[in-house]
DNA sequence: TGAATAGTGTCTTTCAGACAATATGCC
DNA sequence: GGCATATTGTCTGAAAGACACTATTCA
């Protein structure tokens, strides 16, 4: 008994016209105005001209996939040093009507704080959209986005990733709001605070909110702003 | 204020020589001989000639990534209908010394039962290797494999995926052994059984093991052989 | 003193984890 | 009876979840 002949194992077997294109698309999430929002760009070329799409572009020959994603992120938001992780690779042969395009999707999380500092997103055809009120999207971007939301919800429950969506200092109410907005469920205030404080992830900054017309709240910060995998909720 | 100029957005901007190659590599796991094992093939071409590597090959223009992975799986093991999921996409520019090759890694789980029925893996340069006794691997395949093991362990704890590593009927001891081998930790027999039975995933087949020279054990099967995400351990 | 939000404690139930003796079938 | 493995229950501590009142600041 012999093994089936292996085709395509040798690099010289692959003609240039047989090479698919590779892009990265990036799902940039933030929490703004009590909504989970995503950054979309309006296409100005065919196909799907004038349709909203995830920001993305071709991977250059000498950059890694992550570098390509970072470049796109920088181009769209002017922000760097945000949370970024590879999501999934979508490669159905017909997902782009022009030719075979395989896209590696990344997702990024940006705190609303960084946004108000740097975003120039009102200019031109770039915009933030609430997940619950999305326009029609180009290609299979609705599918990609749905998958990203699933991953984000999971990460929020099972890691400390929420740090990437909050400013350096925040109140426990801020924190709870982010959870409630993204997971789309209400939590009991006492249980939520008890749980989060017991995890030992937070540091009391000894500061209080200023200029509020009611009782001020304690400000907390994260001891570590790096990913840890452990159940949070 | 204007956005930076976007490059590479138009398909005609991408010259053929700028197109990376895309492959799929597949990590095929099984539990055999009290070990977590992975299928490797011996390369017969440069680079890394005579080195062991993950089975894989180029993605054809008209097949999806998953189809490409299934094709590789079929070619290497003669098995279909196994658990298969996309793992991660590796695309460092220098990961292949010849040219830019981006690989989409998949991992597959096969029950030892199916293997003994169909595998023809002793032929030619294909072999099963215990995770703890790996040879040196080609390219960045050691990194890919390490990531796959991590994902497998995680999936075992947080989903019912273990069904894909067991025959239709199995004893609770069989089940516990698979967990202990993969997670590399011992579990208390009473607590393990209590937990697994309480999840309601298993069905008592009313059959017993035959031809053992000691007390026979009950045989169980899974109610559903499809992925469910819920903590198992 | 009223409006708005911050902050806090108890009880119940469930689950994880530690732990050892008895049952069954074969030789 | 001896060997090998299967099967079973209790206790304790920790954590999840349900639940409501007091505290503080400002206008």
mmCIF file with all atom_site columns, N, CA and C (backbone and C1' of nucleotides) in Angstrom, chain D:
data_model
loop_
_atom_site.group_PDB
_atom_site.id
_atom_site.type_symbol
_atom_site.label_atom_id
_atom_site.label_alt_id
_atom_site.label_comp_id
_atom_site.label_asym_id
_atom_site.label_entity_id
_atom_site.label_seq_id
_atom_site.pdbx_PDB_ins_code
_atom_site.Cartn_x
_atom_site.Cartn_y
_atom_site.Cartn_z
_atom_site.occupancy
_atom_site.B_iso_or_equiv
_atom_site.pdbx_formal_charge
_atom_site.auth_seq_id
_atom_site.auth_comp_id
_atom_site.auth_asym_id
_atom_site.auth_atom_id
_atom_site.pdbx_PDB_model_num
ATOM 1   P P     . DG D 1 1  ? -12.109 -17.135 51.422 1.00 0.00 ? 1  DG D P     1
ATOM 2   O "O5'" . DG D 1 1  ? -10.563 -16.793 51.296 1.00 0.00 ? 1  DG D "O5'" 1
ATOM 3   C "C5'" . DG D 1 1  ? -9.627  -17.877 51.423 1.00 0.00 ? 1  DG D "C5'" 1
ATOM 4   C "C4'" . DG D 1 1  ? -8.488  -17.618 50.471 1.00 0.00 ? 1  DG D "C4'" 1
ATOM 5   C "C3'" . DG D 1 1  ? -8.000  -16.173 50.479 1.00 0.00 ? 1  DG D "C3'" 1
ATOM 6   O "O3'" . DG D 1 1  ? -6.603  -16.192 50.238 1.00 0.00 ? 1  DG D "O3'" 1
ATOM 7   C "C1'" . DG D 1 1  ? -8.796  -16.689 48.310 1.00 0.00 ? 1  DG D "C1'" 1
ATOM 8   P P     . DG D 1 2  ? -5.781  -14.860 50.484 1.00 0.00 ? 2  DG D P     1
ATOM 9   O "O5'" . DG D 1 2  ? -5.392  -14.444 49.007 1.00 0.00 ? 2  DG D "O5'" 1
ATOM 10  C "C5'" . DG D 1 2  ? -4.583  -15.315 48.207 1.00 0.00 ? 2  DG D "C5'" 1
ATOM 11  C "C4'" . DG D 1 2  ? -4.367  -14.662 46.862 1.00 0.00 ? 2  DG D "C4'" 1
ATOM 12  C "C3'" . DG D 1 2  ? -4.020  -13.170 46.935 1.00 0.00 ? 2  DG D "C3'" 1
ATOM 13  O "O3'" . DG D 1 2  ? -3.037  -12.906 45.950 1.00 0.00 ? 2  DG D "O3'" 1
ATOM 14  C "C1'" . DG D 1 2  ? -5.981  -13.444 45.649 1.00 0.00 ? 2  DG D "C1'" 1
ATOM 15  P P     . DC D 1 3  ? -2.348  -11.479 45.840 1.00 0.00 ? 3  DC D P     1
ATOM 16  O "O5'" . DC D 1 3  ? -2.825  -10.959 44.418 1.00 0.00 ? 3  DC D "O5'" 1
ATOM 17  C "C5'" . DC D 1 3  ? -2.819  -11.852 43.298 1.00 0.00 ? 3  DC D "C5'" 1
ATOM 18  C "C4'" . DC D 1 3  ? -3.554  -11.216 42.143 1.00 0.00 ? 3  DC D "C4'" 1
ATOM 19  C "C3'" . DC D 1 3  ? -3.324  -9.710  42.005 1.00 0.00 ? 3  DC D "C3'" 1
ATOM 20  O "O3'" . DC D 1 3  ? -3.030  -9.430  40.659 1.00 0.00 ? 3  DC D "O3'" 1
ATOM 21  C "C1'" . DC D 1 3  ? -5.632  -10.175 41.997 1.00 0.00 ? 3  DC D "C1'" 1
ATOM 22  P P     . DA D 1 4  ? -2.316  -8.034  40.278 1.00 0.00 ? 4  DA D P     1
ATOM 23  O "O5'" . DA D 1 4  ? -3.464  -7.234  39.517 1.00 0.00 ? 4  DA D "O5'" 1
ATOM 24  C "C5'" . DA D 1 4  ? -4.009  -7.777  38.328 1.00 0.00 ? 4  DA D "C5'" 1
ATOM 25  C "C4'" . DA D 1 4  ? -5.318  -7.095  38.065 1.00 0.00 ? 4  DA D "C4'" 1
ATOM 26  C "C3'" . DA D 1 4  ? -5.239  -5.565  38.146 1.00 0.00 ? 4  DA D "C3'" 1
ATOM 27  O "O3'" . DA D 1 4  ? -5.533  -5.041  36.865 1.00 0.00 ? 4  DA D "O3'" 1
ATOM 28  C "C1'" . DA D 1 4  ? -7.138  -6.407  39.298 1.00 0.00 ? 4  DA D "C1'" 1
ATOM 29  P P     . DT D 1 5  ? -5.281  -3.478  36.528 1.00 0.00 ? 5  DT D P     1
ATOM 30  O "O5'" . DT D 1 5  ? -6.747  -2.881  36.650 1.00 0.00 ? 5  DT D "O5'" 1
ATOM 31  C "C5'" . DT D 1 5  ? -7.763  -3.452  35.815 1.00 0.00 ? 5  DT D "C5'" 1
ATOM 32  C "C4'" . DT D 1 5  ? -9.101  -3.166  36.409 1.00 0.00 ? 5  DT D "C4'" 1
ATOM 33  C "C3'" . DT D 1 5  ? -9.441  -1.687  36.560 1.00 0.00 ? 5  DT D "C3'" 1
ATOM 34  O "O3'" . DT D 1 5  ? -10.523 -1.424  35.690 1.00 0.00 ? 5  DT D "O3'" 1
ATOM 35  C "C1'" . DT D 1 5  ? -10.156 -2.964  38.419 1.00 0.00 ? 5  DT D "C1'" 1
ATOM 36  P P     . DA D 1 6  ? -11.373 -0.103  35.745 1.00 0.00 ? 6  DA D P     1
ATOM 37  O "O5'" . DA D 1 6  ? -12.561 -0.599  36.679 1.00 0.00 ? 6  DA D "O5'" 1
ATOM 38  C "C5'" . DA D 1 6  ? -13.390 -1.653  36.236 1.00 0.00 ? 6  DA D "C5'" 1
ATOM 39  C "C4'" . DA D 1 6  ? -14.762 -1.544  36.887 1.00 0.00 ? 6  DA D "C4'" 1
ATOM 40  C "C3'" . DA D 1 6  ? -15.404 -0.172  36.822 1.00 0.00 ? 6  DA D "C3'" 1
ATOM 41  O "O3'" . DA D 1 6  ? -16.797 -0.347  36.595 1.00 0.00 ? 6  DA D "O3'" 1
ATOM 42  C "C1'" . DA D 1 6  ? -14.987 -0.761  39.101 1.00 0.00 ? 6  DA D "C1'" 1
ATOM 43  P P     . DT D 1 7  ? -17.762 0.925   36.436 1.00 0.00 ? 7  DT D P     1
ATOM 44  O "O5'" . DT D 1 7  ? -18.199 1.218   37.933 1.00 0.00 ? 7  DT D "O5'" 1
ATOM 45  C "C5'" . DT D 1 7  ? -18.933 0.219   38.651 1.00 0.00 ? 7  DT D "C5'" 1
ATOM 46  C "C4'" . DT D 1 7  ? -19.159 0.688   40.071 1.00 0.00 ? 7  DT D "C4'" 1
ATOM 47  C "C3'" . DT D 1 7  ? -19.667 2.127   40.180 1.00 0.00 ? 7  DT D "C3'" 1
ATOM 48  O "O3'" . DT D 1 7  ? -20.975 2.097   40.693 1.00 0.00 ? 7  DT D "O3'" 1
ATOM 49  C "C1'" . DT D 1 7  ? -17.983 1.643   41.793 1.00 0.00 ? 7  DT D "C1'" 1
ATOM 50  P P     . DT D 1 8  ? -21.863 3.398   40.742 1.00 0.00 ? 8  DT D P     1
ATOM 51  O "O5'" . DT D 1 8  ? -21.742 3.823   42.281 1.00 0.00 ? 8  DT D "O5'" 1
ATOM 52  C "C5'" . DT D 1 8  ? -22.002 2.854   43.293 1.00 0.00 ? 8  DT D "C5'" 1
ATOM 53  C "C4'" . DT D 1 8  ? -21.577 3.414   44.638 1.00 0.00 ? 8  DT D "C4'" 1
ATOM 54  C "C3'" . DT D 1 8  ? -22.003 4.856   44.897 1.00 0.00 ? 8  DT D "C3'" 1
ATOM 55  O "O3'" . DT D 1 8  ? -22.645 4.919   46.151 1.00 0.00 ? 8  DT D "O3'" 1
ATOM 56  C "C1'" . DT D 1 8  ? -19.710 4.556   45.399 1.00 0.00 ? 8  DT D "C1'" 1
ATOM 57  P P     . DG D 1 9  ? -23.713 6.040   46.476 1.00 0.00 ? 9  DG D P     1
ATOM 58  O "O5'" . DG D 1 9  ? -23.074 6.771   47.726 1.00 0.00 ? 9  DG D "O5'" 1
ATOM 59  C "C5'" . DG D 1 9  ? -22.527 5.998   48.794 1.00 0.00 ? 9  DG D "C5'" 1
ATOM 60  C "C4'" . DG D 1 9  ? -21.936 6.944   49.817 1.00 0.00 ? 9  DG D "C4'" 1
ATOM 61  C "C3'" . DG D 1 9  ? -22.811 8.158   50.138 1.00 0.00 ? 9  DG D "C3'" 1
ATOM 62  O "O3'" . DG D 1 9  ? -22.836 8.311   51.545 1.00 0.00 ? 9  DG D "O3'" 1
ATOM 63  C "C1'" . DG D 1 9  ? -20.646 8.868   49.537 1.00 0.00 ? 9  DG D "C1'" 1
ATOM 64  P P     . DT D 1 10 ? -23.683 9.471   52.198 1.00 0.00 ? 10 DT D P     1
ATOM 65  O "O5'" . DT D 1 10 ? -22.571 10.272  53.004 1.00 0.00 ? 10 DT D "O5'" 1
ATOM 66  C "C5'" . DT D 1 10 ? -21.527 9.557   53.690 1.00 0.00 ? 10 DT D "C5'" 1
ATOM 67  C "C4'" . DT D 1 10 ? -20.495 10.561  54.162 1.00 0.00 ? 10 DT D "C4'" 1
ATOM 68  C "C3'" . DT D 1 10 ? -21.078 11.884  54.654 1.00 0.00 ? 10 DT D "C3'" 1
ATOM 69  O "O3'" . DT D 1 10 ? -20.393 12.287  55.829 1.00 0.00 ? 10 DT D "O3'" 1
ATOM 70  C "C1'" . DT D 1 10 ? -19.458 12.312  53.028 1.00 0.00 ? 10 DT D "C1'" 1
ATOM 71  P P     . DC D 1 11 ? -21.099 13.337  56.805 1.00 0.00 ? 11 DC D P     1
ATOM 72  O "O5'" . DC D 1 11 ? -19.902 14.334  57.121 1.00 0.00 ? 11 DC D "O5'" 1
ATOM 73  C "C5'" . DC D 1 11 ? -18.552 13.871  57.147 1.00 0.00 ? 11 DC D "C5'" 1
ATOM 74  C "C4'" . DC D 1 11 ? -17.648 14.973  56.635 1.00 0.00 ? 11 DC D "C4'" 1
ATOM 75  C "C3'" . DC D 1 11 ? -18.094 16.377  57.058 1.00 0.00 ? 11 DC D "C3'" 1
ATOM 76  O "O3'" . DC D 1 11 ? -17.072 16.996  57.818 1.00 0.00 ? 11 DC D "O3'" 1
ATOM 77  C "C1'" . DC D 1 11 ? -17.532 16.302  54.746 1.00 0.00 ? 11 DC D "C1'" 1
ATOM 78  P P     . DT D 1 12 ? -17.367 18.407  58.505 1.00 0.00 ? 12 DT D P     1
ATOM 79  O "O5'" . DT D 1 12 ? -16.302 19.370  57.822 1.00 0.00 ? 12 DT D "O5'" 1
ATOM 80  C "C5'" . DT D 1 12 ? -15.106 18.846  57.231 1.00 0.00 ? 12 DT D "C5'" 1
ATOM 81  C "C4'" . DT D 1 12 ? -14.580 19.884  56.252 1.00 0.00 ? 12 DT D "C4'" 1
ATOM 82  C "C3'" . DT D 1 12 ? -14.952 21.319  56.627 1.00 0.00 ? 12 DT D "C3'" 1
ATOM 83  O "O3'" . DT D 1 12 ? -13.803 22.140  56.563 1.00 0.00 ? 12 DT D "O3'" 1
ATOM 84  C "C1'" . DT D 1 12 ? -15.580 20.869  54.391 1.00 0.00 ? 12 DT D "C1'" 1
ATOM 85  P P     . DG D 1 13 ? -13.859 23.637  57.090 1.00 0.00 ? 13 DG D P     1
ATOM 86  O "O5'" . DG D 1 13 ? -13.417 24.458  55.797 1.00 0.00 ? 13 DG D "O5'" 1
ATOM 87  C "C5'" . DG D 1 13 ? -12.477 23.883  54.877 1.00 0.00 ? 13 DG D "C5'" 1
ATOM 88  C "C4'" . DG D 1 13 ? -12.569 24.649  53.576 1.00 0.00 ? 13 DG D "C4'" 1
ATOM 89  C "C3'" . DG D 1 13 ? -12.800 26.155  53.782 1.00 0.00 ? 13 DG D "C3'" 1
ATOM 90  O "O3'" . DG D 1 13 ? -11.951 26.861  52.885 1.00 0.00 ? 13 DG D "O3'" 1
ATOM 91  C "C1'" . DG D 1 13 ? -14.562 25.240  52.470 1.00 0.00 ? 13 DG D "C1'" 1
ATOM 92  P P     . DA D 1 14 ? -12.071 28.427  52.721 1.00 0.00 ? 14 DA D P     1
ATOM 93  O "O5'" . DA D 1 14 ? -12.662 28.560  51.242 1.00 0.00 ? 14 DA D "O5'" 1
ATOM 94  C "C5'" . DA D 1 14 ? -12.258 27.616  50.237 1.00 0.00 ? 14 DA D "C5'" 1
ATOM 95  C "C4'" . DA D 1 14 ? -12.863 28.033  48.917 1.00 0.00 ? 14 DA D "C4'" 1
ATOM 96  C "C3'" . DA D 1 14 ? -12.994 29.549  48.770 1.00 0.00 ? 14 DA D "C3'" 1
ATOM 97  O "O3'" . DA D 1 14 ? -12.705 29.900  47.426 1.00 0.00 ? 14 DA D "O3'" 1
ATOM 98  C "C1'" . DA D 1 14 ? -15.154 28.546  48.731 1.00 0.00 ? 14 DA D "C1'" 1
ATOM 99  P P     . DA D 1 15 ? -12.718 31.422  46.949 1.00 0.00 ? 15 DA D P     1
ATOM 100 O "O5'" . DA D 1 15 ? -14.010 31.456  46.005 1.00 0.00 ? 15 DA D "O5'" 1
ATOM 101 C "C5'" . DA D 1 15 ? -14.236 30.370  45.108 1.00 0.00 ? 15 DA D "C5'" 1
ATOM 102 C "C4'" . DA D 1 15 ? -15.645 30.450  44.590 1.00 0.00 ? 15 DA D "C4'" 1
ATOM 103 C "C3'" . DA D 1 15 ? -16.074 31.878  44.209 1.00 0.00 ? 15 DA D "C3'" 1
ATOM 104 O "O3'" . DA D 1 15 ? -16.678 31.825  42.939 1.00 0.00 ? 15 DA D "O3'" 1
ATOM 105 C "C1'" . DA D 1 15 ? -17.650 30.916  45.676 1.00 0.00 ? 15 DA D "C1'" 1
ATOM 106 P P     . DA D 1 16 ? -17.229 33.096  42.193 1.00 0.00 ? 16 DA D P     1
ATOM 107 O "O5'" . DA D 1 16 ? -18.783 32.746  42.015 1.00 0.00 ? 16 DA D "O5'" 1
ATOM 108 C "C5'" . DA D 1 16 ? -19.148 31.495  41.444 1.00 0.00 ? 16 DA D "C5'" 1
ATOM 109 C "C4'" . DA D 1 16 ? -20.662 31.392  41.434 1.00 0.00 ? 16 DA D "C4'" 1
ATOM 110 C "C3'" . DA D 1 16 ? -21.359 32.634  40.883 1.00 0.00 ? 16 DA D "C3'" 1
ATOM 111 O "O3'" . DA D 1 16 ? -22.462 32.214  40.101 1.00 0.00 ? 16 DA D "O3'" 1
ATOM 112 C "C1'" . DA D 1 16 ? -22.031 32.264  43.134 1.00 0.00 ? 16 DA D "C1'" 1
ATOM 113 P P     . DG D 1 17 ? -23.300 33.312  39.288 1.00 0.00 ? 17 DG D P     1
ATOM 114 O "O5'" . DG D 1 17 ? -24.592 33.564  40.196 1.00 0.00 ? 17 DG D "O5'" 1
ATOM 115 C "C5'" . DG D 1 17 ? -25.332 32.447  40.678 1.00 0.00 ? 17 DG D "C5'" 1
ATOM 116 C "C4'" . DG D 1 17 ? -26.422 32.956  41.603 1.00 0.00 ? 17 DG D "C4'" 1
ATOM 117 C "C3'" . DG D 1 17 ? -26.994 34.316  41.193 1.00 0.00 ? 17 DG D "C3'" 1
ATOM 118 O "O3'" . DG D 1 17 ? -28.417 34.287  41.350 1.00 0.00 ? 17 DG D "O3'" 1
ATOM 119 C "C1'" . DG D 1 17 ? -26.253 34.401  43.416 1.00 0.00 ? 17 DG D "C1'" 1
ATOM 120 P P     . DA D 1 18 ? -29.275 35.506  40.723 1.00 0.00 ? 18 DA D P     1
ATOM 121 O "O5'" . DA D 1 18 ? -30.359 35.726  41.869 1.00 0.00 ? 18 DA D "O5'" 1
ATOM 122 C "C5'" . DA D 1 18 ? -30.798 34.622  42.678 1.00 0.00 ? 18 DA D "C5'" 1
ATOM 123 C "C4'" . DA D 1 18 ? -31.364 35.165  43.982 1.00 0.00 ? 18 DA D "C4'" 1
ATOM 124 C "C3'" . DA D 1 18 ? -32.015 36.542  43.842 1.00 0.00 ? 18 DA D "C3'" 1
ATOM 125 O "O3'" . DA D 1 18 ? -33.278 36.562  44.505 1.00 0.00 ? 18 DA D "O3'" 1
ATOM 126 C "C1'" . DA D 1 18 ? -30.336 36.596  45.529 1.00 0.00 ? 18 DA D "C1'" 1
ATOM 127 P P     . DC D 1 19 ? -34.238 37.842  44.320 1.00 0.00 ? 19 DC D P     1
ATOM 128 O "O5'" . DC D 1 19 ? -33.860 38.763  45.557 1.00 0.00 ? 19 DC D "O5'" 1
ATOM 129 C "C5'" . DC D 1 19 ? -33.889 38.217  46.874 1.00 0.00 ? 19 DC D "C5'" 1
ATOM 130 C "C4'" . DC D 1 19 ? -33.365 39.255  47.836 1.00 0.00 ? 19 DC D "C4'" 1
ATOM 131 C "C3'" . DC D 1 19 ? -33.708 40.702  47.422 1.00 0.00 ? 19 DC D "C3'" 1
ATOM 132 O "O3'" . DC D 1 19 ? -34.253 41.419  48.510 1.00 0.00 ? 19 DC D "O3'" 1
ATOM 133 C "C1'" . DC D 1 19 ? -31.438 40.500  47.949 1.00 0.00 ? 19 DC D "C1'" 1
ATOM 134 P P     . DA D 1 20 ? -34.944 42.837  48.293 1.00 0.00 ? 20 DA D P     1
ATOM 135 O "O5'" . DA D 1 20 ? -34.767 43.501  49.724 1.00 0.00 ? 20 DA D "O5'" 1
ATOM 136 C "C5'" . DA D 1 20 ? -33.598 43.243  50.488 1.00 0.00 ? 20 DA D "C5'" 1
ATOM 137 C "C4'" . DA D 1 20 ? -33.145 44.511  51.172 1.00 0.00 ? 20 DA D "C4'" 1
ATOM 138 C "C3'" . DA D 1 20 ? -34.115 45.690  51.123 1.00 0.00 ? 20 DA D "C3'" 1
ATOM 139 O "O3'" . DA D 1 20 ? -34.014 46.365  52.377 1.00 0.00 ? 20 DA D "O3'" 1
ATOM 140 C "C1'" . DA D 1 20 ? -32.050 46.358  50.273 1.00 0.00 ? 20 DA D "C1'" 1
ATOM 141 P P     . DC D 1 21 ? -35.053 47.447  52.899 1.00 0.00 ? 21 DC D P     1
ATOM 142 O "O5'" . DC D 1 21 ? -34.120 48.466  53.705 1.00 0.00 ? 21 DC D "O5'" 1
ATOM 143 C "C5'" . DC D 1 21 ? -33.119 47.926  54.571 1.00 0.00 ? 21 DC D "C5'" 1
ATOM 144 C "C4'" . DC D 1 21 ? -31.836 48.722  54.441 1.00 0.00 ? 21 DC D "C4'" 1
ATOM 145 C "C3'" . DC D 1 21 ? -31.957 50.218  54.755 1.00 0.00 ? 21 DC D "C3'" 1
ATOM 146 O "O3'" . DC D 1 21 ? -31.330 50.482  56.003 1.00 0.00 ? 21 DC D "O3'" 1
ATOM 147 C "C1'" . DC D 1 21 ? -30.484 49.785  52.933 1.00 0.00 ? 21 DC D "C1'" 1
ATOM 148 P P     . DT D 1 22 ? -31.445 52.006  56.604 1.00 0.00 ? 22 DT D P     1
ATOM 149 O "O5'" . DT D 1 22 ? -29.982 52.582  56.398 1.00 0.00 ? 22 DT D "O5'" 1
ATOM 150 C "C5'" . DT D 1 22 ? -28.849 51.856  56.870 1.00 0.00 ? 22 DT D "C5'" 1
ATOM 151 C "C4'" . DT D 1 22 ? -27.605 52.498  56.307 1.00 0.00 ? 22 DT D "C4'" 1
ATOM 152 C "C3'" . DT D 1 22 ? -27.461 53.990  56.618 1.00 0.00 ? 22 DT D "C3'" 1
ATOM 153 O "O3'" . DT D 1 22 ? -26.116 54.212  57.051 1.00 0.00 ? 22 DT D "O3'" 1
ATOM 154 C "C1'" . DT D 1 22 ? -27.251 53.630  54.303 1.00 0.00 ? 22 DT D "C1'" 1
ATOM 155 P P     . DA D 1 23 ? -25.610 55.652  57.346 1.00 0.00 ? 23 DA D P     1
ATOM 156 O "O5'" . DA D 1 23 ? -24.824 55.965  56.000 1.00 0.00 ? 23 DA D "O5'" 1
ATOM 157 C "C5'" . DA D 1 23 ? -23.692 55.176  55.669 1.00 0.00 ? 23 DA D "C5'" 1
ATOM 158 C "C4'" . DA D 1 23 ? -22.844 55.941  54.666 1.00 0.00 ? 23 DA D "C4'" 1
ATOM 159 C "C3'" . DA D 1 23 ? -22.626 57.402  55.034 1.00 0.00 ? 23 DA D "C3'" 1
ATOM 160 O "O3'" . DA D 1 23 ? -21.285 57.713  54.685 1.00 0.00 ? 23 DA D "O3'" 1
ATOM 161 C "C1'" . DA D 1 23 ? -23.728 57.279  52.931 1.00 0.00 ? 23 DA D "C1'" 1
ATOM 162 P P     . DT D 1 24 ? -20.656 59.097  55.130 1.00 0.00 ? 24 DT D P     1
ATOM 163 O "O5'" . DT D 1 24 ? -20.677 59.931  53.793 1.00 0.00 ? 24 DT D "O5'" 1
ATOM 164 C "C5'" . DT D 1 24 ? -19.894 59.467  52.699 1.00 0.00 ? 24 DT D "C5'" 1
ATOM 165 C "C4'" . DT D 1 24 ? -20.240 60.276  51.478 1.00 0.00 ? 24 DT D "C4'" 1
ATOM 166 C "C3'" . DT D 1 24 ? -20.079 61.787  51.653 1.00 0.00 ? 24 DT D "C3'" 1
ATOM 167 O "O3'" . DT D 1 24 ? -19.159 62.208  50.674 1.00 0.00 ? 24 DT D "O3'" 1
ATOM 168 C "C1'" . DT D 1 24 ? -22.107 61.251  50.564 1.00 0.00 ? 24 DT D "C1'" 1
ATOM 169 P P     . DT D 1 25 ? -18.211 63.491  50.974 1.00 0.00 ? 25 DT D P     1
ATOM 170 O "O5'" . DT D 1 25 ? -18.797 64.562  49.952 1.00 0.00 ? 25 DT D "O5'" 1
ATOM 171 C "C5'" . DT D 1 25 ? -18.669 64.294  48.558 1.00 0.00 ? 25 DT D "C5'" 1
ATOM 172 C "C4'" . DT D 1 25 ? -19.803 64.923  47.797 1.00 0.00 ? 25 DT D "C4'" 1
ATOM 173 C "C3'" . DT D 1 25 ? -19.951 66.424  47.993 1.00 0.00 ? 25 DT D "C3'" 1
ATOM 174 O "O3'" . DT D 1 25 ? -19.322 67.063  46.890 1.00 0.00 ? 25 DT D "O3'" 1
ATOM 175 C "C1'" . DT D 1 25 ? -22.053 65.280  47.768 1.00 0.00 ? 25 DT D "C1'" 1
ATOM 176 P P     . DC D 1 26 ? -19.194 68.625  46.810 1.00 0.00 ? 26 DC D P     1
ATOM 177 O "O5'" . DC D 1 26 ? -20.530 68.995  46.018 1.00 0.00 ? 26 DC D "O5'" 1
ATOM 178 C "C5'" . DC D 1 26 ? -20.831 68.307  44.799 1.00 0.00 ? 26 DC D "C5'" 1
ATOM 179 C "C4'" . DC D 1 26 ? -22.208 68.719  44.324 1.00 0.00 ? 26 DC D "C4'" 1
ATOM 180 C "C3'" . DC D 1 26 ? -22.451 70.228  44.394 1.00 0.00 ? 26 DC D "C3'" 1
ATOM 181 O "O3'" . DC D 1 26 ? -23.034 70.657  43.180 1.00 0.00 ? 26 DC D "O3'" 1
ATOM 182 C "C1'" . DC D 1 26 ? -24.166 69.067  45.542 1.00 0.00 ? 26 DC D "C1'" 1
ATOM 183 P P     . DA D 1 27 ? -23.095 72.178  42.821 1.00 0.00 ? 27 DA D P     1
ATOM 184 O "O5'" . DA D 1 27 ? -24.662 72.407  42.684 1.00 0.00 ? 27 DA D "O5'" 1
ATOM 185 C "C5'" . DA D 1 27 ? -25.441 71.452  41.936 1.00 0.00 ? 27 DA D "C5'" 1
ATOM 186 C "C4'" . DA D 1 27 ? -26.913 71.669  42.232 1.00 0.00 ? 27 DA D "C4'" 1
ATOM 187 C "C3'" . DA D 1 27 ? -27.320 73.143  42.291 1.00 0.00 ? 27 DA D "C3'" 1
ATOM 188 O "O3'" . DA D 1 27 ? -28.556 73.338  41.623 1.00 0.00 ? 27 DA D "O3'" 1
ATOM 189 C "C1'" . DA D 1 27 ? -27.903 72.068  44.315 1.00 0.00 ? 27 DA D "C1'" 1
#
